[in-house]
Coordinates of C-alpha atoms in Angstrom, one line a residue:
M1 CA -27.5 3.7 13.4
I2 CA -26.4 6.8 13.4
Q3 CA -22.8 6.2 13.4
L4 CA -22.4 4.1 10.7
F5 CA -24.7 6.8 8.6
I6 CA -22.2 9.4 9.6
C7 CA -19.1 7.5 8.4
L8 CA -20.6 6.8 4.5
F9 CA -21.5 10.5 4.7
S10 CA -18.0 11.8 5.7
F11 CA -16.8 9.0 3.4
F12 CA -19.4 10.1 0.1
V13 CA -17.7 14.0 1.0
G14 CA -14.8 12.1 0.1
I15 CA -14.8 11.2 -2.7
L16 CA -15.9 13.9 -3.7
V17 CA -13.6 16.4 -2.7
I18 CA -10.4 14.7 -2.9
P19 CA -9.6 14.8 -6.4
I20 CA -11.0 18.4 -6.6
I21 CA -8.3 18.3 -4.6
I22 CA -5.6 16.6 -6.8
R23 CA -6.8 18.6 -9.2
I24 CA -5.8 21.5 -7.1
I25 CA -2.7 21.1 -6.2
K26 CA -0.9 20.1 -10.0
K27 CA -2.5 23.4 -11.5
K28 CA -0.6 25.1 -8.3
N29 CA 3.0 22.2 -9.1
L30 CA 1.7 21.2 -4.6
L31 CA 4.1 17.8 -5.7
D32 CA 5.7 15.2 -3.7
K33 CA 8.9 15.2 -5.7
P34 CA 11.2 11.5 -5.4
G35 CA 14.3 12.2 -4.3
G36 CA 16.1 11.4 -1.1
R37 CA 14.3 8.4 1.3
K38 CA 11.8 8.9 -1.1
I39 CA 10.7 5.9 -2.6
H40 CA 7.6 6.4 -5.1
K41 CA 9.6 7.7 -8.4
E42 CA 7.4 10.1 -10.0
A43 CA 5.7 13.1 -8.5
I44 CA 2.8 12.8 -6.7
P45 CA 0.2 15.2 -5.0
S46 CA 0.2 15.3 -0.8
M47 CA -1.8 17.3 1.4
G48 CA -4.2 14.2 1.4
G49 CA -4.8 15.8 4.3
I50 CA -8.0 18.0 3.6
G51 CA -10.2 15.6 2.2
I52 CA -9.9 13.9 5.7
F53 CA -10.3 16.7 8.0
L54 CA -13.0 17.9 5.6
A55 CA -14.8 14.9 5.2
M56 CA -14.6 14.9 9.1
L57 CA -15.9 18.8 9.9
A58 CA -18.4 17.6 7.0
G59 CA -19.6 15.0 9.3
L60 CA -19.7 16.2 12.9
A61 CA -21.2 19.5 12.3
V62 CA -24.6 17.0 10.1
A63 CA -24.4 14.8 13.0
L64 CA -24.5 17.1 16.5
N65 CA -25.4 20.0 17.2
F66 CA -24.4 22.9 19.1
E67 CA -24.0 21.6 22.9
E68 CA -22.5 18.2 21.9
L69 CA -20.5 20.3 19.9
S70 CA -19.3 22.4 22.9
Q71 CA -18.0 18.6 24.4
I72 CA -15.4 18.5 22.0
R73 CA -14.5 22.2 20.8
F74 CA -10.8 22.6 22.7
L75 CA -10.4 19.0 20.9
L76 CA -11.7 20.3 17.1
L77 CA -9.6 23.8 18.1
G78 CA -6.1 21.9 18.8
S79 CA -6.8 19.1 16.4
G80 CA -7.5 22.5 14.2
V81 CA -4.4 24.4 14.9
M82 CA -1.9 20.6 14.4
F83 CA -4.7 20.8 10.8
L84 CA -3.0 25.0 9.9
L85 CA 0.5 23.2 11.1
G86 CA 0.3 20.1 9.0
F87 CA -0.7 22.6 5.6
Q88 CA 2.3 25.7 6.7
D89 CA 5.2 21.7 6.5
D90 CA 3.8 21.4 3.1
L91 CA 3.6 24.1 2.3
V92 CA 7.2 25.7 3.0
E93 CA 9.0 23.0 5.0
L94 CA 8.9 24.1 8.5
T95 CA 12.3 23.4 11.2
P96 CA 11.4 21.0 13.3
L97 CA 11.2 22.7 16.8
Q98 CA 8.9 25.1 15.2
K99 CA 6.9 21.9 14.0
L100 CA 7.8 21.2 18.5
L101 CA 5.7 24.2 19.1
G102 CA 2.9 24.2 17.2
Q103 CA 2.3 20.2 18.4
L104 CA 3.1 21.4 22.0
F105 CA 0.9 24.7 21.6
A106 CA -2.6 22.7 19.9
I107 CA -1.6 19.5 22.4
S108 CA -2.1 21.6 25.3
I109 CA -4.9 22.9 24.5
V110 CA -5.9 19.8 24.8
V111 CA -4.8 19.1 27.7
V112 CA -4.7 22.0 29.9
L113 CA -8.9 23.2 28.3
G114 CA -10.0 20.1 27.5
D115 CA -8.8 17.9 30.4
I116 CA -8.2 14.7 28.2
R117 CA -5.0 13.3 30.0
V118 CA -3.7 10.3 31.6
S119 CA -4.8 11.0 34.9
S120 CA -3.9 7.6 37.0
F121 CA -1.6 4.5 36.1
Y122 CA -4.6 2.1 37.6
G123 CA -3.2 0.4 39.3
F124 CA -0.6 -0.2 38.0
L125 CA 3.6 -1.0 39.1
G126 CA 1.1 -0.4 42.4
V127 CA 0.4 3.7 41.0
G128 CA -3.2 5.6 41.5
V129 CA -3.9 8.9 41.4
L130 CA -0.5 11.4 39.8
P131 CA -0.6 14.9 40.6
L132 CA -1.6 17.1 38.1
W133 CA 2.0 18.2 37.4
L134 CA 2.7 15.3 36.4
S135 CA -0.4 14.3 34.7
Y136 CA -0.1 17.0 32.3
S137 CA 3.2 16.5 31.3
L138 CA 2.9 12.8 30.7
T139 CA 0.0 13.3 28.4
I140 CA 2.2 16.3 26.2
F141 CA 5.0 14.1 26.7
T142 CA 2.8 11.1 25.1
V143 CA 0.7 12.5 22.0
V144 CA 3.7 14.6 21.6
G145 CA 6.0 11.5 20.9
L146 CA 2.6 9.8 18.8
T147 CA 1.9 11.7 16.9
N148 CA 5.2 12.1 14.9
A149 CA 5.6 8.1 15.5
F150 CA 3.0 8.2 13.9
N151 CA 4.0 10.5 11.2
L152 CA 7.0 9.0 10.6
V153 CA 5.0 6.1 9.8
D154 CA 3.3 7.5 6.9
G155 CA 6.0 5.7 4.0
L156 CA 4.6 3.8 1.5
D157 CA 1.3 4.2 -0.2
G158 CA -2.2 3.0 2.1
L159 CA -0.2 2.6 4.9
A160 CA -0.8 5.2 7.8
G161 CA -5.1 5.6 6.0
T162 CA -4.8 1.1 6.9
L163 CA -3.1 1.3 10.6
S164 CA -5.2 4.8 11.0
L165 CA -8.6 3.1 9.7
I166 CA -8.4 0.0 12.2
T167 CA -7.7 2.4 14.6
F168 CA -10.5 5.0 14.1
L169 CA -13.4 1.9 13.3
F170 CA -12.6 0.1 16.6
L171 CA -12.7 3.8 19.1
G172 CA -15.9 4.4 17.1
G173 CA -17.1 1.4 18.6
W174 CA -16.0 1.3 21.5
F175 CA -17.4 4.9 22.2
L176 CA -20.5 3.8 20.8
L177 CA -21.4 0.8 22.8
T178 CA -20.4 2.3 26.2
G179 CA -22.2 5.5 25.9
F180 CA -19.9 8.6 24.8
N181 CA -21.5 9.2 21.9
V182 CA -19.9 12.5 20.5
Y183 CA -16.7 10.7 20.2
A184 CA -17.7 7.5 19.1
V185 CA -19.8 10.5 15.4
L186 CA -16.1 11.4 16.0
A187 CA -14.0 8.3 15.0
M188 CA -16.6 7.5 12.4
S189 CA -16.6 10.6 11.1
V190 CA -13.1 10.9 11.0
S191 CA -12.9 6.9 9.7
G192 CA -15.1 8.2 6.3
G193 CA -12.5 10.3 5.9
I194 CA -9.4 8.6 6.0
L195 CA -11.4 5.6 4.1
A196 CA -12.0 8.3 1.2
F197 CA -8.3 9.2 1.3
M198 CA -7.5 5.0 0.8
V199 CA -9.2 4.4 -2.7
Y200 CA -6.6 7.8 -3.8
N201 CA -4.5 6.4 -1.9
W202 CA -4.1 2.5 -2.3
H203 CA -0.5 1.8 -4.4
P204 CA -0.3 3.1 -7.1
A205 CA -1.3 6.5 -5.5
K206 CA -2.8 10.0 -6.5
I207 CA -2.1 11.3 -3.7
F208 CA 0.2 11.1 -0.7
M209 CA -1.0 11.8 3.2
G210 CA 0.9 14.4 3.7
D211 CA 1.7 16.2 7.0
T212 CA -1.7 18.3 6.6
G213 CA -2.8 14.4 7.3
S214 CA -0.2 12.1 9.0
L215 CA 0.2 15.0 11.8
T216 CA -3.2 15.5 11.9
I217 CA -5.1 11.9 12.0
G218 CA -1.7 11.0 14.5
F219 CA -2.2 13.9 17.7
L220 CA -6.4 12.8 16.8
M221 CA -5.5 8.9 16.6
A222 CA -3.4 9.6 20.6
I223 CA -5.4 12.0 21.9
L224 CA -8.6 9.3 21.7
A225 CA -6.5 7.4 22.6
I226 CA -5.7 9.0 25.2
F227 CA -9.8 9.5 26.1
F228 CA -10.1 5.8 25.3
V229 CA -7.6 5.2 28.5
E230 CA -9.1 7.2 30.4
A231 CA -12.1 5.8 30.3
N232 CA -11.5 2.9 31.0
G233 CA -9.5 3.5 33.5
A234 CA -11.8 6.1 35.6
M235 CA -14.8 6.6 34.0
L236 CA -16.6 3.2 33.5
N237 CA -18.0 1.3 36.3
E238 CA -15.6 -2.0 37.5
G239 CA -18.6 -4.1 36.3
H240 CA -18.9 -2.5 32.6
Y241 CA -19.0 -5.9 29.9
F242 CA -16.7 -3.5 27.5
K243 CA -14.6 -1.9 30.7
F244 CA -10.8 -3.5 30.0
Q245 CA -8.8 -4.3 33.0
A246 CA -5.7 -3.4 31.5
P247 CA -6.2 0.3 30.1
I248 CA -2.9 0.7 29.5
T249 CA -1.9 -2.2 27.7
A250 CA -5.0 -1.9 25.5
G251 CA -4.1 2.1 24.9
L252 CA -1.1 0.8 23.7
A253 CA -2.3 -1.6 21.8
L254 CA -4.4 0.8 19.7
V255 CA -1.4 3.3 18.2
L256 CA 1.4 -0.6 18.7
V257 CA 2.8 -0.7 14.9
S258 CA 3.7 3.3 15.1
C259 CA 4.5 3.1 17.8
I260 CA 6.7 0.4 19.0
D261 CA 8.6 1.1 14.4
T262 CA 9.6 4.6 15.7
L263 CA 11.1 3.1 18.6
R264 CA 12.8 0.4 17.4
V265 CA 14.6 3.2 14.9
F266 CA 15.4 5.8 17.7
I267 CA 17.5 3.0 20.2
K268 CA 19.1 1.4 16.6
R269 CA 20.3 5.2 15.4
I270 CA 21.4 5.9 18.6
R271 CA 24.0 2.1 19.2
N272 CA 24.5 3.6 15.8
G273 CA 26.3 6.5 17.2
K274 CA 23.2 8.7 14.5
P275 CA 21.0 11.2 16.0
P276 CA 17.3 9.5 16.3
M277 CA 15.8 11.9 14.3
A278 CA 17.9 11.0 11.3
A279 CA 16.1 10.1 8.1
D280 CA 16.7 6.9 6.6
K281 CA 15.1 3.5 5.5
S282 CA 15.3 1.2 8.3
H283 CA 11.3 1.7 9.5
V284 CA 9.8 -1.3 9.0
H285 CA 8.0 -0.8 6.5
H286 CA 11.0 -0.7 4.6
F287 CA 12.6 -3.5 5.3
L288 CA 9.2 -5.9 3.9
M289 CA 9.7 -3.8 0.7
R290 CA 13.3 -4.9 0.8
M291 CA 11.6 -8.5 0.4
N292 CA 10.2 -8.0 -2.6
M293 CA 6.6 -7.0 -0.6
R294 CA 4.7 -4.5 -2.6
H295 CA 3.5 -1.8 -1.1
D296 CA -0.3 -3.0 -0.5
Q297 CA 1.4 -5.9 0.8
V298 CA 3.4 -4.5 3.1
A299 CA 0.2 -2.1 5.0
I300 CA -1.5 -5.9 4.8
V301 CA 0.8 -7.5 6.5
L302 CA 1.0 -4.2 9.4
G303 CA -2.4 -4.6 9.1
L304 CA -3.0 -7.2 10.5
I305 CA 0.1 -7.7 12.9
K306 CA -2.5 -4.6 14.8
L307 CA -5.3 -6.3 14.6
G308 CA -3.4 -9.1 16.1
F309 CA -2.4 -7.8 19.1
L310 CA -5.7 -5.7 19.3
C311 CA -7.5 -8.8 19.6
L312 CA -4.8 -10.3 21.7
V313 CA -6.0 -7.2 24.0
I314 CA -9.6 -8.2 24.0
S315 CA -9.0 -11.6 24.4
F316 CA -7.7 -11.0 27.7
A317 CA -9.9 -8.0 28.7
S318 CA -10.1 -9.2 32.3
Y319 CA -6.1 -8.5 33.4
S320 CA -4.9 -6.5 34.4
D321 CA -2.3 -4.3 33.0
N322 CA 0.2 -5.7 35.4
L323 CA -0.2 -9.5 33.9
L324 CA -1.3 -8.0 30.2
L325 CA 1.8 -5.3 29.6
P326 CA 4.7 -7.9 29.9
L327 CA 2.9 -10.5 28.0
V328 CA 2.7 -7.7 25.2
I329 CA 5.8 -6.5 25.0
G330 CA 6.9 -9.6 25.3
S331 CA 4.9 -11.0 22.0
V332 CA 6.1 -7.0 20.6
V333 CA 9.8 -8.0 20.9
G334 CA 9.8 -12.0 19.9
L335 CA 7.8 -10.5 17.0
C336 CA 10.6 -7.6 16.1
L337 CA 13.5 -10.1 16.4
F338 CA 11.8 -12.2 14.7
L339 CA 10.4 -10.2 11.1
D340 CA 14.0 -8.8 11.6
A341 CA 15.9 -12.2 10.9
V342 CA 13.4 -13.3 8.5
T343 CA 14.1 -10.3 6.7
L344 CA 18.2 -10.1 6.7
K345 CA 17.7 -14.1 5.1
K346 CA 15.3 -12.9 2.3
V347 CA 17.5 -9.8 1.7
K348 CA 20.9 -12.0 2.0
K349 CA 19.0 -14.8 -0.3
I350 CA 18.0 -11.9 -3.0
A351 CA 21.1 -10.6 -3.3
K352 CA 23.3 -14.3 -3.8
S353 CA 20.4 -14.3 -6.5
S354 CA 21.0 -11.2 -7.8
P355 CA 24.0 -10.4 -11.0
R356 CA 26.6 -8.9 -9.1
I357 CA 27.5 -4.8 -10.5
L358 CA 31.0 -6.6 -12.3
D359 CA 28.5 -9.1 -13.8
L360 CA 26.5 -7.1 -16.0
G361 CA 29.4 -5.5 -16.6
T362 CA 31.0 -7.9 -18.0
S363 CA 28.3 -9.4 -20.1
R364 CA 27.1 -5.6 -21.4
D365 CA 30.6 -5.6 -22.2
L366 CA 30.1 -9.2 -24.2
G367 CA 26.9 -8.7 -25.2
M368 CA 28.2 -5.0 -26.9
E369 CA 31.5 -7.0 -29.2
E370 CA 28.5 -9.7 -30.3
R371 CA 27.0 -7.2 -31.3
A372 CA 29.8 -5.8 -33.1
R373 CA 30.8 -8.5 -33.7
R374 CA 27.9 -9.4 -36.3
E375 CA 27.3 -6.1 -38.1
K376 CA 30.4 -6.6 -39.2
N377 CA 29.8 -10.1 -40.6
M378 CA 27.3 -8.5 -42.3
E379 CA 28.1 -5.9 -43.7
K380 CA 30.6 -8.8 -45.7
E381 CA 27.6 -10.8 -46.9
P382 CA 26.7 -10.2 -50.6
V383 CA 22.6 -7.7 -50.7

């Protein structure tokens, strides 16, 4: 099976390339230094997305001929623009406006020229085909949101890699089974690059993804999720065995954790009178860390949650969006409330069992007094 071979080929390219990237970044001193809301305690090389991107390109070059590459030329061009944008941001830290304009340019290439867009609501709430201007606007807005949501969730060792790997492996398998072979190769090439990156990013990380990786991977994930929605809603025959009758809900499940977490954080910040883009430690992975979970445990827990929702959508694949979307949204809200309650209870328990600062100071003072008394008695004792 060529797709599996390409995944392995991209993996081995990434395994070989990423250590070289780490050495170059260390030599150039382009390190992600700790401080602020960052959790890591020492300077770590960033821009691991370079290795993922090179591994993806290597896989595509081996697997696809010129005609096949031309089918996704606008997607590759857009991802190249997004990669350069992330690379530049890692080097000099662009302003939010500069990043937004760059993202809009990259996304417009794919949506307008590549014609990958949400063309309809596929009967959800009785809405069918969308006007062209609304289709373009909605798709661009969605891709901007999903790209930045994934960028924001990239906060722990192995987390972004775990969540994106699940999505690309699922998409690669589904595209293969439904005959979208070029997109299957693309998804599996990215999967191989991410898997290689995770070897060096799993806790304790030797390299971070950086905006070079998170913007590029988030962009590709959003675009392929939209193509997946459109394929289910408008391209596959009605009786196809692998067709999802709820394309919008199925597409949402692919990006659920990052999307819901970002929306939840924005709502909390606005309710507290803070700007929605203000940096803080209110993401779900921060809450799980406060429960004394390690980086790898948080990545596994959130990955399992994502797999759980994918299994839910697969199990109810014959149901429409009108039925399945409220079920998924209700489950998400219930899960968020449950996690908030469990986390708050655990954090309070940890805080109650921990010594207070005053007690620590008193204990330290008593210890110093005891040590001084013993040293004084030793001085009085004969040698």
